[in-house]
Tab-separated table of C-alpha atoms and ligand atoms in Angstrom:
chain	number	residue	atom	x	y	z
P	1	UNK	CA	-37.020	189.516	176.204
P	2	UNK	CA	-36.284	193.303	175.305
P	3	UNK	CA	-34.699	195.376	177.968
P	4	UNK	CA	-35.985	198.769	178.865
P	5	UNK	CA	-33.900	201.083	176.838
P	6	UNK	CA	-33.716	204.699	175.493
P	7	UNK	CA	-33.679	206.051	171.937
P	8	UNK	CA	-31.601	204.113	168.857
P	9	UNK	CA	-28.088	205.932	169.108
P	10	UNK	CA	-26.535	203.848	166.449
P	11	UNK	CA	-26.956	200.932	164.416
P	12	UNK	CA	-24.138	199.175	162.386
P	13	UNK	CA	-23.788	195.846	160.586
P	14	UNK	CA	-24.205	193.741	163.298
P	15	UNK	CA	-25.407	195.671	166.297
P	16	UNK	CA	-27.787	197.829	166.967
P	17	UNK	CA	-26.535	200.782	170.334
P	18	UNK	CA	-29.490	202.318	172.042
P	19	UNK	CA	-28.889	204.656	175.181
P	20	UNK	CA	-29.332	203.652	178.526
P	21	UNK	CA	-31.013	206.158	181.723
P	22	UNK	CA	-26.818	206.712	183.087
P	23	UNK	CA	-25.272	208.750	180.055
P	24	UNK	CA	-22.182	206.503	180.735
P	25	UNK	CA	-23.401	203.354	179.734
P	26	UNK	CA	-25.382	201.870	176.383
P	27	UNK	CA	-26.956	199.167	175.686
P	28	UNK	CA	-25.673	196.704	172.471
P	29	UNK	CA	-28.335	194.354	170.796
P	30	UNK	CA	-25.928	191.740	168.945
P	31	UNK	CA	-28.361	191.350	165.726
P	32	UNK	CA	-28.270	188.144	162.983
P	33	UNK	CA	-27.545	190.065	160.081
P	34	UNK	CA	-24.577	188.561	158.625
P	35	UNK	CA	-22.619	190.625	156.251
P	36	UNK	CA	-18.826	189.932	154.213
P	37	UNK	CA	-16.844	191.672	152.178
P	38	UNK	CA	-17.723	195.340	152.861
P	39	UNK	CA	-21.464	193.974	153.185
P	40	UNK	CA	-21.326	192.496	149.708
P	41	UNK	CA	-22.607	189.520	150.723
P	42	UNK	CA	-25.713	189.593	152.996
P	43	UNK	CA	-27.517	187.149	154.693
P	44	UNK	CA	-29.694	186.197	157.933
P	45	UNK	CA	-28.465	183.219	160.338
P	46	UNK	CA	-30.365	182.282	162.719
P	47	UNK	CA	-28.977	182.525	166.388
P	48	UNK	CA	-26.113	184.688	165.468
P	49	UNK	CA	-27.295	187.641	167.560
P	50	UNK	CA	-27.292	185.631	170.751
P	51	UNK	CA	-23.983	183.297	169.806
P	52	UNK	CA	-22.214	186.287	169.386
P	53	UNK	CA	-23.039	188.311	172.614
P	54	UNK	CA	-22.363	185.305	174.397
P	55	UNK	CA	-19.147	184.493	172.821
P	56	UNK	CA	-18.286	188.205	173.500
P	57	UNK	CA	-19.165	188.159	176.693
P	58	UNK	CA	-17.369	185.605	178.323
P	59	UNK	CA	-14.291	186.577	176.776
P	60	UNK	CA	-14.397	190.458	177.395
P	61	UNK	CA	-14.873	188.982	181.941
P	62	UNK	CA	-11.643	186.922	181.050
P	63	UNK	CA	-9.622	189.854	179.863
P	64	UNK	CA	-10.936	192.178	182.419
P	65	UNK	CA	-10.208	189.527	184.978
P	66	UNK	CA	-7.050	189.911	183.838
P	67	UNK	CA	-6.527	193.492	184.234
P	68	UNK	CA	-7.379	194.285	180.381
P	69	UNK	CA	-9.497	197.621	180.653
P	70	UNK	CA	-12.747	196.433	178.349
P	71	UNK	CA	-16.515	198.460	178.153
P	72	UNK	CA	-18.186	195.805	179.401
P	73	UNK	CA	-20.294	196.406	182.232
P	74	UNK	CA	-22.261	193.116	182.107
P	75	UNK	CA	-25.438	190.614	180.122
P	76	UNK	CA	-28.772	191.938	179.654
P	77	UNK	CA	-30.134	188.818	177.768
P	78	UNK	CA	-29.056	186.475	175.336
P	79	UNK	CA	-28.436	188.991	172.648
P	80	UNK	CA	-28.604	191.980	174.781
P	81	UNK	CA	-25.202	193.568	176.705
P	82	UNK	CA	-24.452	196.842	178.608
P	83	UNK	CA	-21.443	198.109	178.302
P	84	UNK	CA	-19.683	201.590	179.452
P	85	UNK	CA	-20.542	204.528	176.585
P	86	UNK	CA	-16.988	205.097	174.394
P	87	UNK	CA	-16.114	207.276	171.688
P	88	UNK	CA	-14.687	204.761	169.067
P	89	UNK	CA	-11.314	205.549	167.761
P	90	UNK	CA	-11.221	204.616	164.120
P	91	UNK	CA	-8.859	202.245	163.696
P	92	UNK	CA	-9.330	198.523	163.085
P	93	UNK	CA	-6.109	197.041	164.981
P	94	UNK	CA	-5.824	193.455	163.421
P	95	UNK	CA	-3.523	191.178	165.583
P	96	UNK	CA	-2.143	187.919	163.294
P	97	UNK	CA	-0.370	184.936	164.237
P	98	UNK	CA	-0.775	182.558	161.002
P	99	UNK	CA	-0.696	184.287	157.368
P	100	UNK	CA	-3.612	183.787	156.204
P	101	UNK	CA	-6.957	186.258	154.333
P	102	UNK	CA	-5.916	189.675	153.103
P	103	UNK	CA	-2.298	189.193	154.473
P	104	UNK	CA	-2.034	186.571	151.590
P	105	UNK	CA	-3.805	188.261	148.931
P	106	UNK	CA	-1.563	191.144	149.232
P	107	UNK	CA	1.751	189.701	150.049
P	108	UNK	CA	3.622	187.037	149.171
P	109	UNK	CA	3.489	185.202	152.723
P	110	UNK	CA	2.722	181.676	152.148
P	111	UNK	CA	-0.729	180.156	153.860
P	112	UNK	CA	-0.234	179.082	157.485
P	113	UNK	CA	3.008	181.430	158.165
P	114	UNK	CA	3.443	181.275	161.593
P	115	UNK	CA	4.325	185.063	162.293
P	116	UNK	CA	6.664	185.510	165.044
P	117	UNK	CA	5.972	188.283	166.474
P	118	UNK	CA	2.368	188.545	165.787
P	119	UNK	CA	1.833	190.761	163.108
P	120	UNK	CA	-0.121	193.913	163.851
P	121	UNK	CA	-1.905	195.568	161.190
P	122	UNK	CA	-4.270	199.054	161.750
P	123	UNK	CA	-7.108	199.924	159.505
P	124	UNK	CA	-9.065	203.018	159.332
P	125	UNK	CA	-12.498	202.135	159.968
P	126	UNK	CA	-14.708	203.714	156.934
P	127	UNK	CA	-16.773	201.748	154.970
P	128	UNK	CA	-17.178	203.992	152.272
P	129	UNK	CA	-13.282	204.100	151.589
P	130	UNK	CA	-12.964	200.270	152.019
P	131	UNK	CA	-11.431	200.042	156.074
P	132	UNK	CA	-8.042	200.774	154.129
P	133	UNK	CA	-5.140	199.472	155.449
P	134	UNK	CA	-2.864	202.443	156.886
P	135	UNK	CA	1.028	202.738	156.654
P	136	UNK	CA	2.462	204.250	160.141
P	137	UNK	CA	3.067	207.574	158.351
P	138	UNK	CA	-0.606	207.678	157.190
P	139	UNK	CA	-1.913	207.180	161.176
P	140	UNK	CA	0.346	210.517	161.582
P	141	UNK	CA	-1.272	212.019	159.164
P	142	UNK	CA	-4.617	211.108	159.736
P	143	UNK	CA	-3.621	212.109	163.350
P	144	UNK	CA	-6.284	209.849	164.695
P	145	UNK	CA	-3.909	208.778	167.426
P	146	UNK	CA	-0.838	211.009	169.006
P	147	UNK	CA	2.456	208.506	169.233
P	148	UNK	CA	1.591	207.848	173.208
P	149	UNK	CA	-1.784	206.486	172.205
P	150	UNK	CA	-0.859	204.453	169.237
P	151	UNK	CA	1.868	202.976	171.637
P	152	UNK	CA	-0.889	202.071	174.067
P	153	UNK	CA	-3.543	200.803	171.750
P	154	UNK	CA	-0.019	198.353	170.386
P	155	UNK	CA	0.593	197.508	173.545
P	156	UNK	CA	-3.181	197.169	174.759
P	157	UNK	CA	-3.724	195.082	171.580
P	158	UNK	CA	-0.942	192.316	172.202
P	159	UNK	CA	-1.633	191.980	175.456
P	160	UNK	CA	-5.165	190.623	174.565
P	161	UNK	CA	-3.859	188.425	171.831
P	162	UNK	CA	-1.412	187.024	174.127
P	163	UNK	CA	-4.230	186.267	176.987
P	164	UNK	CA	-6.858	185.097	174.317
P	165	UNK	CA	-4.450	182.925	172.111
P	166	UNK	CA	-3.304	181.008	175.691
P	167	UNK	CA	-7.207	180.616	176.400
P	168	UNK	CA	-7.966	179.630	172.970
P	169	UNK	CA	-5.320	177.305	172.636
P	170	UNK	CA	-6.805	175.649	176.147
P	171	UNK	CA	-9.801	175.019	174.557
P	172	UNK	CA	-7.956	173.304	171.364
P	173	UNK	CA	-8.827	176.278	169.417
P	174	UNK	CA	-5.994	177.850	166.859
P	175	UNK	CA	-6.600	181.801	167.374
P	176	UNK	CA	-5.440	182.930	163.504
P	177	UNK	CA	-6.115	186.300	163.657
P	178	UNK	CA	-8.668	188.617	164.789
P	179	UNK	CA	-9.953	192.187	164.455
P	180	UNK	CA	-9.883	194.781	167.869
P	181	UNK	CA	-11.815	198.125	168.157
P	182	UNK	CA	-10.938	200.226	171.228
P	183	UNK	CA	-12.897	203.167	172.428
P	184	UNK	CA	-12.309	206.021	175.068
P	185	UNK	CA	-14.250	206.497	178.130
P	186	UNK	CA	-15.674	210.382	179.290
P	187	UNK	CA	-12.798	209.754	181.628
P	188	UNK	CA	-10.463	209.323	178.791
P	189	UNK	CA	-9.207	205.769	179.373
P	190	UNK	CA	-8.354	203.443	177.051
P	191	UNK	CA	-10.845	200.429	176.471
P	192	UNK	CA	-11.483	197.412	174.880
P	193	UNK	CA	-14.754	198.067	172.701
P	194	UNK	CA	-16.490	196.764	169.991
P	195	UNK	CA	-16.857	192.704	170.460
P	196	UNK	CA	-14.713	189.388	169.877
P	197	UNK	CA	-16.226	186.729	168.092
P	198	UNK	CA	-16.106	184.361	165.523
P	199	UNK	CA	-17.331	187.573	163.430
P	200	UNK	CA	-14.291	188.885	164.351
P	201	UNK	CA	-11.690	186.015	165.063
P	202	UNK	CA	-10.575	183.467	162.572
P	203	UNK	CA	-10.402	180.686	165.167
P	204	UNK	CA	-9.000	176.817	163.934
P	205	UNK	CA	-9.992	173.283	165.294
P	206	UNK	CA	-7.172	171.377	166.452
P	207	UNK	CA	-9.513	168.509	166.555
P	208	UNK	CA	-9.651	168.085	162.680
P	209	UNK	CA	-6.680	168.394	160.543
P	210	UNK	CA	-9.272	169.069	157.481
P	211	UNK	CA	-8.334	172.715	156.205
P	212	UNK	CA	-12.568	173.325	155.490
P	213	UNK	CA	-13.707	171.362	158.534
P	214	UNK	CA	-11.359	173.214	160.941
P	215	UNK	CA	-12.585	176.667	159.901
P	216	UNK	CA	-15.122	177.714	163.064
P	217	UNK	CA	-15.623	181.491	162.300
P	218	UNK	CA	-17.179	184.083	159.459
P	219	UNK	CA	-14.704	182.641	156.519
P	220	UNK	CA	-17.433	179.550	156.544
P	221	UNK	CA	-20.058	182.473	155.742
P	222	UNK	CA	-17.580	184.595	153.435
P	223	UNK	CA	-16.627	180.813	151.701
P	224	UNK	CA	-20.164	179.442	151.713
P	225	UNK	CA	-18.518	176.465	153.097
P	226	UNK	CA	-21.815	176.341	154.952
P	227	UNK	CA	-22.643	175.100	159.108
P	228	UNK	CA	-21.770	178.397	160.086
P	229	UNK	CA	-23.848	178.687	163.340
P	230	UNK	CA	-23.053	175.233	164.110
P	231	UNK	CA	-19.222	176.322	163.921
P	232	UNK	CA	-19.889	179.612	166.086
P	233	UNK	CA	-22.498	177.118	168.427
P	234	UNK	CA	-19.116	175.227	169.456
P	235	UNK	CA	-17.274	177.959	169.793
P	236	UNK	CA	-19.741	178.839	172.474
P	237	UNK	CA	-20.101	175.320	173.891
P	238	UNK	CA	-16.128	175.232	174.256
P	239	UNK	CA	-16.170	179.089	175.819
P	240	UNK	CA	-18.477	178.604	178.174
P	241	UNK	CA	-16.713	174.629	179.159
P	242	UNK	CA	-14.089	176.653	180.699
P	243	UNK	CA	-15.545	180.519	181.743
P	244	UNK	CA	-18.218	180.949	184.532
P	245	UNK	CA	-21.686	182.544	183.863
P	246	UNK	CA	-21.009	186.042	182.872
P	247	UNK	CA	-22.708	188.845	185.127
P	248	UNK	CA	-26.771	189.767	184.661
P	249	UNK	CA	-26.940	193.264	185.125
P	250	UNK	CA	-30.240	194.157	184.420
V	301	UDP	N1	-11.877	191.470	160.359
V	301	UDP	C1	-13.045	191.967	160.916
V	301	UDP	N2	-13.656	193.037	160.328
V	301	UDP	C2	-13.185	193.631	159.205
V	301	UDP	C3	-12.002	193.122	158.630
V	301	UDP	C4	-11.375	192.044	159.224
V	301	UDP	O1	-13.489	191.468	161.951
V	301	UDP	O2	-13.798	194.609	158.739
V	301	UDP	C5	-11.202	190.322	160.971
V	301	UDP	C6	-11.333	189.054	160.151
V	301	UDP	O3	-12.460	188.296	160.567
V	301	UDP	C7	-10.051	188.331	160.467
V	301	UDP	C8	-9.038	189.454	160.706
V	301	UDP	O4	-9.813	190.610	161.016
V	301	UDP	O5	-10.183	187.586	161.686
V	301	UDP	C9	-8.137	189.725	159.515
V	301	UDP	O6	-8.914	189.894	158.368
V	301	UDP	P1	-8.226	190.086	156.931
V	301	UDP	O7	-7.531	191.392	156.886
V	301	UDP	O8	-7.423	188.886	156.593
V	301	UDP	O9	-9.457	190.273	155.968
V	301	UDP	P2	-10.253	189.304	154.998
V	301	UDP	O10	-9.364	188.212	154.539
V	301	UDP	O11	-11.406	188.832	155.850
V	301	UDP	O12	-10.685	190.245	153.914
């Protein structure tokens, strides 16, 4: 069922942002389109939408629960979420714990490095240039962040990976790496944005020592190793095994 919602505000690759009565708040529609390499690749699956918002969900209550300041305000149906309106900083903070995808393409870093610490990589998020990886003097110059918020989006950033790489690992799930957006508030505070998902995460089953069979997350789409909804379906089924019902609050 569709919420009630205002006008279309945005709509990207996967989500669609549409505003909501309170000016602080908007509502995100998680849709199926699948997309890869810079939306080479295209493709409908089935379910994604609602996998996804779920997925997201449950782990943006855990890190709030745990004092991680995140825009979500709460479920509005199975592909439907409200969260608290942000300006989106454009940086793509990537957090890495095993070498592994573009790390490995454009380093030397063998498959499966374990990288201690976890590697933190920002991106400027444009899609027409690419999301190009940035050097620390080219986030100066870009001057998308001053040194005091760079410092907090680092520190902001490992704290998550830290909190989600303990819950993953609970749930015999290998977190790999994954991709963070954050966002500011009218208030100007700091928050977790955007969504974390197997669109997002590269997440590996320690139930299967298989290096195909293990992959639960978009590199079965990018490969075409195929089952990806069943993949992002357990994902889900283990999430929600150890999380409560997130909040309805609509
Ligand atoms: N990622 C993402 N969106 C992007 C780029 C990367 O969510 O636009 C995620 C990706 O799913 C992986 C991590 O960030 O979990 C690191 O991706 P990498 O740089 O290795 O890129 P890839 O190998 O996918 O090109």
């Amino acid at each position: 069922m569709t919420p009630d919602h205002g006008e279309l505000l945005y709509e990207g690759k996967a989500k669609r942002v549409f505003a909501l009565p309170d000016p602080g708040q908007v509502l995100v529609e998680y849709k199926n389109d699948a997309t890869a390499f810079n939306a080479q690749k295209k493709a409908q699956l089935e379910d994604k939408g609602r996998l996804n918002c779920q997925i997201s969900a449950r782990l943006f209550e855990l890190l709030a629960v745990a004092g991680i300041p995140t825009h979500y305000v709460g479920l509005a149906g199975e592909t439907w979420m409200v969260v608290q309106r942000v300006e989106i900083i454009p940086l793509e903070v990537v957090l890495r714990n095993i070498a592994t995808g573009s790390l490995c393409r454009q380093t030397p870093i063998a498959q499966g490095t374990q990288l201690d610490p976890p590697l933190l990589d920002l991106y400027y998020k444009d899609d027409a240039l690419g999301d190009p990886l940035l050097t620390d003097a080219r986030v100066r110059l870009l001057g998308v962040a001053d040194e005091a918020r760079l410092s907090a989006i680092e520190q902001l950033a490992r704290r998550v990976n830290g909190l989600l790489l303990a819950f993953f690992d609970a749930i015999d799930l290998q977190l790999v790496d994954f991709k963070l957006e954050m966002g500011l508030n009218a208030a100007g505070d700091l928050l977790l944005a955007d969504e974390i998902s197997p669109d997002t995460c590269r997440l590996w089953d320690r139930r299967t020592g298989d290096v195909d069979d293990r992959i639960l997350d978009k590199d079965r789409f990018r490969k075409d190793l195929g089952g990806v909804m069943e993949a992002y379906g357990e994902v889900l089924k283990r999430v929600q095994a150890s999380t409560s019902n997130p909040v309805n609050c609509l």
